[in-house]
Amino acid sequence: VLTEPLYSALALATVWVLQRAGDVTGGRQLRLGLAAGLIAGAALLTKEAMLFFLPLAALWLLLHQRRQLCVAFTLGVALLVLPWIGRNYVVHGQFILTAAHGGVTLWTGNNPLAHGEGDLAANPDMGLARKALEDRHPGLSNQAMDDVYYSEVMKFVKEQPGRWLLLEVSKFFYTFVPIGPSYTLHSNRYYIASLVSYGLLAPFALVGLWVLLRRPGVSPLWALGLLALSSVIVCLVFFPQERFRIPVIDPAAIVAAAAKFVGQHLLFVEQRGDAVGQLDFVARAARDGLQQIENARSEDIAAHHRQIGRCVGWFRLFDDAVDVVEPVGERQRVDDAVFVGFFLRHPLHAQDRAL
């Protein structure tokens, strides 16, 4: 049984809960952040690819002044992962984050025989090279053999940097274009179905991504975007393959395609939220201004006129906000603005008009 289905569910649940945590404040934000961290820890123990998402999420939270949420999220991850790290140290006598097979996976995507896509099954020549490498180091444990693979990767990058850079370009291409060696291992019908379904989705996903990138302010899908970015980084560091792409990149593409059709609705909802907040602010400011008019000395007519001018400005701003809020069932907010009627009936306002 592959780990990808479980990892996909856990990874997508992580970004959903973390996104919700970013939309609230106070104790609820911390609870959701802790829950997101616990789910992320479970995803990391399921598949090491989650390790690339964690620093991206933490950095985003810090840059957007969400320090408490970042701490809660990190704590949730640590609560689940640290006991497993301790267990690995007791059993193996060395630090192992989750499992000891990262070396061979890294080597598979970064060696002179790599094509930029697919595992050893899709590249038989690399399978033979791996067997020859392990034969040169008989009797080594998995942990010790991992170090050999890491050293081979570093040797390849240092000795052939140009070849390695071209390999990275190929990886990026195959991450999004499903025509690599691993796809041709399947039947023709499966291969054609993958191409057609992905080809139909890709144009809408690209347009939706453009719509999301052009939106002002913080994206409503920032957590999912970071998860998709981390999956792309995983493919560049190791190698792209269909079962690495489907758990995260495909769901992100579907959501991005949907954004093309719901983008205007999201913008309208945000405008409504801004207008509601604007109504509350204007109401408080205008009430304070009118109270100052009531308390001012009657002989200070110039001060009265200046304050009345400010209230007129508040009223115009209020009127613009009502135009956005009223059509969507927020009429009760308008009822709070009784200061408008009071302002129009105020004797000083009448005196100002007469002057």
CSV table of C-alpha atoms in Angstrom, one decimal:
chain,number,residue,atom,x,y,z
A,1,VAL,CA,0.0,0.0,0.0
A,2,LEU,CA,1.4,3.4,-1.0
A,3,THR,CA,1.6,6.2,1.5
A,4,GLU,CA,0.4,8.9,-0.9
A,5,PRO,CA,-3.4,8.6,-0.3
A,6,LEU,CA,-2.9,9.0,3.5
A,7,TYR,CA,-0.3,11.7,3.0
A,8,SER,CA,-2.6,13.7,0.6
A,9,ALA,CA,-5.4,13.7,3.2
A,10,LEU,CA,-3.1,14.8,6.0
A,11,ALA,CA,-1.3,17.4,4.0
A,12,LEU,CA,-4.5,19.0,2.7
A,13,ALA,CA,-6.1,18.9,6.1
A,14,THR,CA,-3.0,20.7,7.5
A,15,VAL,CA,-3.3,23.6,5.1
A,16,TRP,CA,-7.1,23.8,5.6
A,17,VAL,CA,-6.8,24.0,9.4
A,18,LEU,CA,-3.8,26.4,9.2
A,19,GLN,CA,-5.7,28.6,6.8
A,20,ARG,CA,-8.6,28.7,9.2
A,21,ALA,CA,-6.3,29.6,12.1
A,22,GLY,CA,-4.9,32.5,10.1
A,23,ASP,CA,-8.5,33.9,9.7
A,24,VAL,CA,-9.3,34.0,13.4
A,25,THR,CA,-7.7,35.5,16.5
A,26,GLY,CA,-7.2,34.8,20.2
A,27,GLY,CA,-7.4,31.4,21.8
A,28,ARG,CA,-9.2,29.9,18.9
A,29,GLN,CA,-6.3,30.8,16.6
A,30,LEU,CA,-3.8,29.1,18.9
A,31,ARG,CA,-6.0,26.0,19.2
A,32,LEU,CA,-6.3,25.7,15.5
A,33,GLY,CA,-2.6,26.3,15.0
A,34,LEU,CA,-1.8,23.6,17.5
A,35,ALA,CA,-4.2,21.2,15.7
A,36,ALA,CA,-2.6,22.1,12.3
A,37,GLY,CA,0.8,21.3,13.7
A,38,LEU,CA,-0.3,17.9,15.0
A,39,ILE,CA,-1.8,17.0,11.6
A,40,ALA,CA,1.4,18.2,9.9
A,41,GLY,CA,3.5,16.1,12.3
A,42,ALA,CA,1.4,13.0,11.3
A,43,ALA,CA,1.9,13.9,7.6
A,44,LEU,CA,5.7,14.2,8.1
A,45,LEU,CA,5.8,10.8,9.8
A,46,THR,CA,3.8,9.4,6.8
A,47,LYS,CA,5.9,11.0,4.1
A,48,GLU,CA,9.1,13.1,4.5
A,49,ALA,CA,7.9,15.5,1.7
A,50,MET,CA,6.1,17.4,4.4
A,51,LEU,CA,9.4,18.6,5.8
A,52,PHE,CA,9.7,21.1,2.9
A,53,PHE,CA,6.4,22.7,3.8
A,54,LEU,CA,7.1,23.3,7.4
A,55,PRO,CA,9.8,26.0,7.1
A,56,LEU,CA,7.9,27.7,4.3
A,57,ALA,CA,4.8,27.9,6.5
A,58,ALA,CA,6.8,29.1,9.5
A,59,LEU,CA,8.5,31.8,7.5
A,60,TRP,CA,5.2,33.0,6.0
A,61,LEU,CA,3.7,33.3,9.4
A,62,LEU,CA,6.6,35.2,10.8
A,63,LEU,CA,6.7,37.6,7.9
A,64,HIS,CA,3.0,38.3,8.3
A,65,GLN,CA,3.3,39.0,12.0
A,66,ARG,CA,1.6,35.8,13.1
A,67,ARG,CA,4.2,34.9,15.7
A,68,GLN,CA,1.9,33.2,18.2
A,69,LEU,CA,0.3,31.1,15.5
A,70,CYS,CA,3.8,30.1,14.3
A,71,VAL,CA,4.7,29.0,17.8
A,72,ALA,CA,1.5,27.0,18.2
A,73,PHE,CA,2.0,25.4,14.8
A,74,THR,CA,5.6,24.5,15.6
A,75,LEU,CA,4.7,23.1,19.0
A,76,GLY,CA,2.1,20.8,17.4
A,77,VAL,CA,4.6,19.4,15.0
A,78,ALA,CA,7.2,18.9,17.8
A,79,LEU,CA,4.8,17.1,20.0
A,80,LEU,CA,4.2,14.4,17.4
A,81,VAL,CA,7.7,14.2,15.8
A,82,LEU,CA,10.1,14.5,18.7
A,83,PRO,CA,9.1,11.1,20.3
A,84,TRP,CA,9.7,9.4,17.0
A,85,ILE,CA,13.1,11.0,16.7
A,86,GLY,CA,14.0,9.9,20.2
A,87,ARG,CA,12.9,6.4,19.4
A,88,ASN,CA,15.2,6.4,16.3
A,89,TYR,CA,18.1,7.5,18.3
A,90,VAL,CA,17.6,4.8,20.9
A,91,VAL,CA,17.2,2.1,18.2
A,92,HIS,CA,19.9,3.2,15.7
A,93,GLY,CA,22.2,5.2,17.9
A,94,GLN,CA,22.1,8.3,15.6
A,95,PHE,CA,19.8,11.1,14.6
A,96,ILE,CA,17.3,10.0,12.0
A,97,LEU,CA,14.3,12.3,11.4
A,98,THR,CA,11.8,9.7,10.2
A,99,ALA,CA,13.4,7.0,8.1
A,100,ALA,CA,16.8,6.1,6.6
A,101,HIS,CA,16.2,6.0,2.9
A,102,GLY,CA,16.6,9.7,1.9
A,103,GLY,CA,20.0,9.0,0.5
A,104,VAL,CA,19.0,6.6,-2.2
A,105,THR,CA,16.0,8.7,-3.2
A,106,LEU,CA,18.3,11.8,-3.5
A,107,TRP,CA,20.8,9.8,-5.6
A,108,THR,CA,18.1,8.5,-7.9
A,109,GLY,CA,17.3,12.0,-9.0
A,110,ASN,CA,20.9,13.3,-9.0
A,111,ASN,CA,23.4,11.1,-10.7
A,112,PRO,CA,25.0,11.0,-14.2
A,113,LEU,CA,22.4,8.4,-15.5
A,114,ALA,CA,19.3,10.4,-14.3
A,115,HIS,CA,16.9,11.6,-16.9
A,116,GLY,CA,15.0,14.1,-14.7
A,117,GLU,CA,11.9,11.9,-14.1
A,118,GLY,CA,10.9,8.6,-12.7
A,119,ASP,CA,12.3,6.2,-10.1
A,120,LEU,CA,14.5,3.1,-10.6
A,121,ALA,CA,11.7,1.1,-12.1
A,122,ALA,CA,11.4,3.6,-14.9
A,123,ASN,CA,15.1,3.8,-15.4
A,124,PRO,CA,16.6,0.3,-15.5
A,125,ASP,CA,20.1,1.5,-16.1
A,126,MET,CA,20.1,3.3,-12.8
A,127,GLY,CA,18.9,0.2,-11.1
A,128,LEU,CA,22.0,-1.6,-12.3
A,129,ALA,CA,24.2,1.3,-11.2
A,130,ARG,CA,22.6,1.2,-7.7
A,131,LYS,CA,23.3,-2.5,-7.4
A,132,ALA,CA,26.9,-2.0,-8.5
A,133,LEU,CA,27.3,0.8,-5.9
A,134,GLU,CA,26.0,-1.3,-3.1
A,135,ASP,CA,28.2,-4.2,-4.2
A,136,ARG,CA,31.2,-2.0,-3.7
A,137,HIS,CA,30.2,-1.4,-0.1
A,138,PRO,CA,29.1,-4.8,1.3
A,139,GLY,CA,27.8,-5.2,4.8
A,140,LEU,CA,26.8,-1.6,5.4
A,141,SER,CA,23.6,-0.8,7.2
A,142,ASN,CA,20.8,1.3,5.7
A,143,GLN,CA,22.0,4.3,7.7
A,144,ALA,CA,25.6,3.9,6.6
A,145,MET,CA,24.6,3.3,3.0
A,146,ASP,CA,22.6,6.5,3.1
A,147,ASP,CA,25.9,8.4,3.7
A,148,VAL,CA,27.4,6.7,0.7
A,149,TYR,CA,24.6,7.9,-1.5
A,150,TYR,CA,24.8,11.5,-0.1
A,151,SER,CA,28.5,11.6,-0.9
A,152,GLU,CA,27.9,10.3,-4.4
A,153,VAL,CA,25.4,13.1,-5.0
A,154,MET,CA,27.8,15.7,-3.8
A,155,LYS,CA,30.5,14.3,-6.0
A,156,PHE,CA,28.2,14.5,-9.0
A,157,VAL,CA,27.2,18.1,-8.4
A,158,LYS,CA,30.7,19.3,-7.8
A,159,GLU,CA,32.2,17.4,-10.8
A,160,GLN,CA,29.4,18.1,-13.3
A,161,PRO,CA,27.6,21.3,-12.3
A,162,GLY,CA,26.4,22.0,-15.9
A,163,ARG,CA,24.9,18.5,-16.2
A,164,TRP,CA,23.2,18.9,-12.9
A,165,LEU,CA,21.7,22.3,-13.8
A,166,LEU,CA,20.3,20.8,-17.0
A,167,LEU,CA,18.9,18.0,-15.0
A,168,GLU,CA,17.1,20.5,-12.8
A,169,VAL,CA,15.5,22.1,-15.9
A,170,SER,CA,14.3,18.6,-16.9
A,171,LYS,CA,12.9,18.0,-13.5
A,172,PHE,CA,10.9,21.3,-13.6
A,173,PHE,CA,9.5,20.4,-17.0
A,174,TYR,CA,8.5,16.9,-16.0
A,175,THR,CA,6.9,18.1,-12.8
A,176,PHE,CA,4.1,19.8,-14.8
A,177,VAL,CA,4.2,17.9,-18.1
A,178,PRO,CA,3.2,14.2,-17.6
A,179,ILE,CA,5.2,12.6,-20.4
A,180,GLY,CA,8.2,11.2,-18.5
A,181,PRO,CA,9.5,7.6,-18.4
A,182,SER,CA,7.3,6.6,-15.4
A,183,TYR,CA,4.1,7.4,-17.3
A,184,THR,CA,5.0,5.1,-20.2
A,185,LEU,CA,5.3,2.1,-17.8
A,186,HIS,CA,1.4,2.0,-17.8
A,187,SER,CA,-0.9,0.9,-20.5
A,188,ASN,CA,-1.6,3.2,-23.4
A,189,ARG,CA,-5.2,3.8,-22.2
A,190,TYR,CA,-3.9,4.9,-18.8
A,191,TYR,CA,-1.3,7.1,-20.4
A,192,ILE,CA,-3.8,8.8,-22.7
A,193,ALA,CA,-6.3,9.3,-19.9
A,194,SER,CA,-3.6,11.0,-17.8
A,195,LEU,CA,-2.6,13.3,-20.7
A,196,VAL,CA,-6.2,14.2,-21.6
A,197,SER,CA,-7.4,14.9,-18.0
A,198,TYR,CA,-4.4,16.8,-17.1
A,199,GLY,CA,-4.4,18.7,-20.4
A,200,LEU,CA,-8.0,19.8,-19.9
A,201,LEU,CA,-7.3,21.0,-16.3
A,202,ALA,CA,-4.0,22.8,-16.9
A,203,PRO,CA,-5.3,25.9,-18.9
A,204,PHE,CA,-8.0,26.7,-16.3
A,205,ALA,CA,-5.5,26.2,-13.5
A,206,LEU,CA,-3.0,28.6,-15.1
A,207,VAL,CA,-5.7,31.2,-15.6
A,208,GLY,CA,-6.9,30.7,-12.0
A,209,LEU,CA,-3.4,31.0,-10.7
A,210,TRP,CA,-3.0,34.3,-12.6
A,211,VAL,CA,-6.2,35.6,-11.1
A,212,LEU,CA,-5.0,34.7,-7.6
A,213,LEU,CA,-1.6,36.2,-8.1
A,214,ARG,CA,-3.1,39.5,-9.3
A,215,ARG,CA,-5.4,39.9,-6.2
A,216,PRO,CA,-4.3,42.6,-3.8
A,217,GLY,CA,-3.5,41.7,-0.3
A,218,VAL,CA,-3.0,38.2,1.3
A,219,SER,CA,-4.1,35.3,-0.9
A,220,PRO,CA,-7.1,33.4,0.6
A,221,LEU,CA,-5.2,30.2,-0.5
A,222,TRP,CA,-1.8,31.0,0.9
A,223,ALA,CA,-1.4,27.8,2.8
A,224,LEU,CA,-2.3,25.6,-0.2
A,225,GLY,CA,0.0,27.6,-2.3
A,226,LEU,CA,2.9,27.0,0.0
A,227,LEU,CA,2.1,23.3,0.1
A,228,ALA,CA,2.1,23.2,-3.7
A,229,LEU,CA,5.4,25.1,-3.8
A,230,SER,CA,6.9,22.7,-1.3
A,231,SER,CA,5.9,19.8,-3.6
A,232,VAL,CA,7.6,21.5,-6.6
A,233,ILE,CA,10.8,21.9,-4.4
A,234,VAL,CA,10.6,18.2,-3.5
A,235,CYS,CA,10.5,17.3,-7.2
A,236,LEU,CA,13.5,19.5,-7.9
A,237,VAL,CA,15.6,18.2,-5.0
A,238,PHE,CA,14.8,14.6,-5.7
A,239,PHE,CA,12.9,13.8,-8.9
A,240,PRO,CA,9.3,14.2,-10.2
A,241,GLN,CA,7.0,11.3,-10.5
A,242,GLU,CA,3.3,10.8,-10.9
A,243,ARG,CA,2.7,9.5,-7.4
A,244,PHE,CA,4.6,12.5,-6.0
A,245,ARG,CA,2.6,15.0,-8.1
A,246,ILE,CA,-0.9,13.8,-7.6
A,247,PRO,CA,-1.3,14.1,-3.7
A,248,VAL,CA,-0.7,17.9,-3.7
A,249,ILE,CA,-0.1,19.5,-7.1
A,250,ASP,CA,-3.2,18.1,-8.7
A,251,PRO,CA,-5.6,19.2,-5.9
A,252,ALA,CA,-3.9,22.6,-5.9
A,253,ALA,CA,-4.4,22.8,-9.7
A,254,ILE,CA,-8.1,22.0,-9.3
A,255,VAL,CA,-8.6,24.7,-6.7
A,256,ALA,CA,-6.7,27.2,-8.8
A,257,ALA,CA,-9.0,26.3,-11.8
A,258,ALA,CA,-12.0,26.9,-9.6
A,259,ALA,CA,-10.6,30.3,-8.6
A,260,LYS,CA,-11.1,31.5,-12.2
A,261,PHE,CA,-14.8,31.2,-11.7
A,262,VAL,CA,-15.2,32.3,-8.0
A,263,GLY,CA,-12.6,35.1,-8.1
A,264,GLN,CA,-15.2,37.8,-8.5
A,265,HIS,CA,-17.4,36.4,-5.7
A,266,LEU,CA,-14.4,36.3,-3.4
A,267,LEU,CA,-13.6,39.9,-4.3
A,268,PHE,CA,-17.2,41.0,-3.6
A,269,VAL,CA,-17.2,39.2,-0.2
A,270,GLU,CA,-14.0,40.9,0.8
A,271,GLN,CA,-15.4,44.3,-0.3
A,272,ARG,CA,-18.5,43.7,1.8
A,273,GLY,CA,-16.3,42.8,4.8
A,274,ASP,CA,-14.3,46.0,4.3
A,275,ALA,CA,-17.4,48.1,4.0
A,276,VAL,CA,-18.9,46.6,7.2
A,277,GLY,CA,-15.8,47.6,9.1
A,278,GLN,CA,-15.9,51.0,7.4
A,279,LEU,CA,-19.5,51.5,8.6
A,280,ASP,CA,-18.6,50.8,12.2
A,281,PHE,CA,-15.6,53.1,12.0
A,282,VAL,CA,-17.5,55.9,10.4
A,283,ALA,CA,-20.4,55.6,12.9
A,284,ARG,CA,-18.1,55.9,15.9
A,285,ALA,CA,-16.1,58.8,14.4
A,286,ALA,CA,-19.2,60.8,13.4
A,287,ARG,CA,-20.8,60.2,16.8
A,288,ASP,CA,-17.7,61.5,18.5
A,289,GLY,CA,-17.7,64.5,16.2
A,290,LEU,CA,-21.3,65.4,16.9
A,291,GLN,CA,-20.7,65.0,20.7
A,292,GLN,CA,-17.9,67.5,20.4
A,293,ILE,CA,-20.2,69.9,18.7
A,294,GLU,CA,-22.7,69.5,21.5
A,295,ASN,CA,-20.0,70.1,24.2
A,296,ALA,CA,-18.3,73.0,22.4
A,297,ARG,CA,-18.9,76.6,23.5
A,298,SER,CA,-21.6,78.2,21.5
A,299,GLU,CA,-19.6,81.3,20.7
A,300,ASP,CA,-16.9,79.2,18.9
A,301,ILE,CA,-18.8,79.3,15.6
A,302,ALA,CA,-15.6,78.7,13.5
A,303,ALA,CA,-14.8,75.5,15.5
A,304,HIS,CA,-18.4,74.4,15.0
A,305,HIS,CA,-18.2,74.9,11.3
A,306,ARG,CA,-14.9,72.9,11.1
A,307,GLN,CA,-16.4,70.0,13.0
A,308,ILE,CA,-19.5,70.1,10.8
A,309,GLY,CA,-17.3,69.9,7.7
A,310,ARG,CA,-15.6,66.8,9.2
A,311,CYS,CA,-19.0,65.2,9.8
A,312,VAL,CA,-20.1,65.9,6.2
A,313,GLY,CA,-17.0,64.0,5.1
A,314,TRP,CA,-17.8,61.1,7.4
A,315,PHE,CA,-21.3,61.0,6.1
A,316,ARG,CA,-20.1,60.8,2.5
A,317,LEU,CA,-17.8,57.9,3.3
A,318,PHE,CA,-20.7,56.2,5.1
A,319,ASP,CA,-22.9,56.6,2.1
A,320,ASP,CA,-20.3,54.9,-0.1
A,321,ALA,CA,-20.1,52.0,2.3
A,322,VAL,CA,-23.8,51.5,2.4
A,323,ASP,CA,-23.9,51.1,-1.4
A,324,VAL,CA,-21.7,48.0,-1.0
A,325,VAL,CA,-23.2,46.5,2.2
A,326,GLU,CA,-26.9,47.1,1.8
A,327,PRO,CA,-27.6,44.8,-1.2
A,328,VAL,CA,-26.3,41.7,0.6
A,329,GLY,CA,-28.5,41.7,3.6
A,330,GLU,CA,-26.5,43.9,6.0
A,331,ARG,CA,-29.2,46.5,6.4
A,332,GLN,CA,-29.0,46.1,10.2
A,333,ARG,CA,-25.6,47.8,10.0
A,334,VAL,CA,-27.3,50.8,8.5
A,335,ASP,CA,-29.7,51.0,11.4
A,336,ASP,CA,-26.8,51.7,13.7
A,337,ALA,CA,-26.1,54.9,11.9
A,338,VAL,CA,-28.8,57.0,13.5
A,339,PHE,CA,-26.3,59.7,13.8
A,340,VAL,CA,-27.0,60.6,10.1
A,341,GLY,CA,-30.6,61.7,10.8
A,342,PHE,CA,-29.5,63.4,14.0
A,343,PHE,CA,-26.8,65.3,12.0
A,344,LEU,CA,-29.2,66.4,9.3
A,345,ARG,CA,-31.6,67.8,12.0
A,346,HIS,CA,-28.9,69.4,14.1
A,347,PRO,CA,-29.5,73.2,14.5
A,348,LEU,CA,-25.8,74.0,13.9
A,349,HIS,CA,-26.1,72.1,10.6
A,350,ALA,CA,-29.1,74.2,9.7
A,351,GLN,CA,-27.2,77.4,10.7
A,352,ASP,CA,-24.3,76.3,8.5
A,353,ARG,CA,-26.6,75.9,5.5
A,354,ALA,CA,-28.1,79.2,6.1
A,355,LEU,CA,-24.7,80.9,6.1
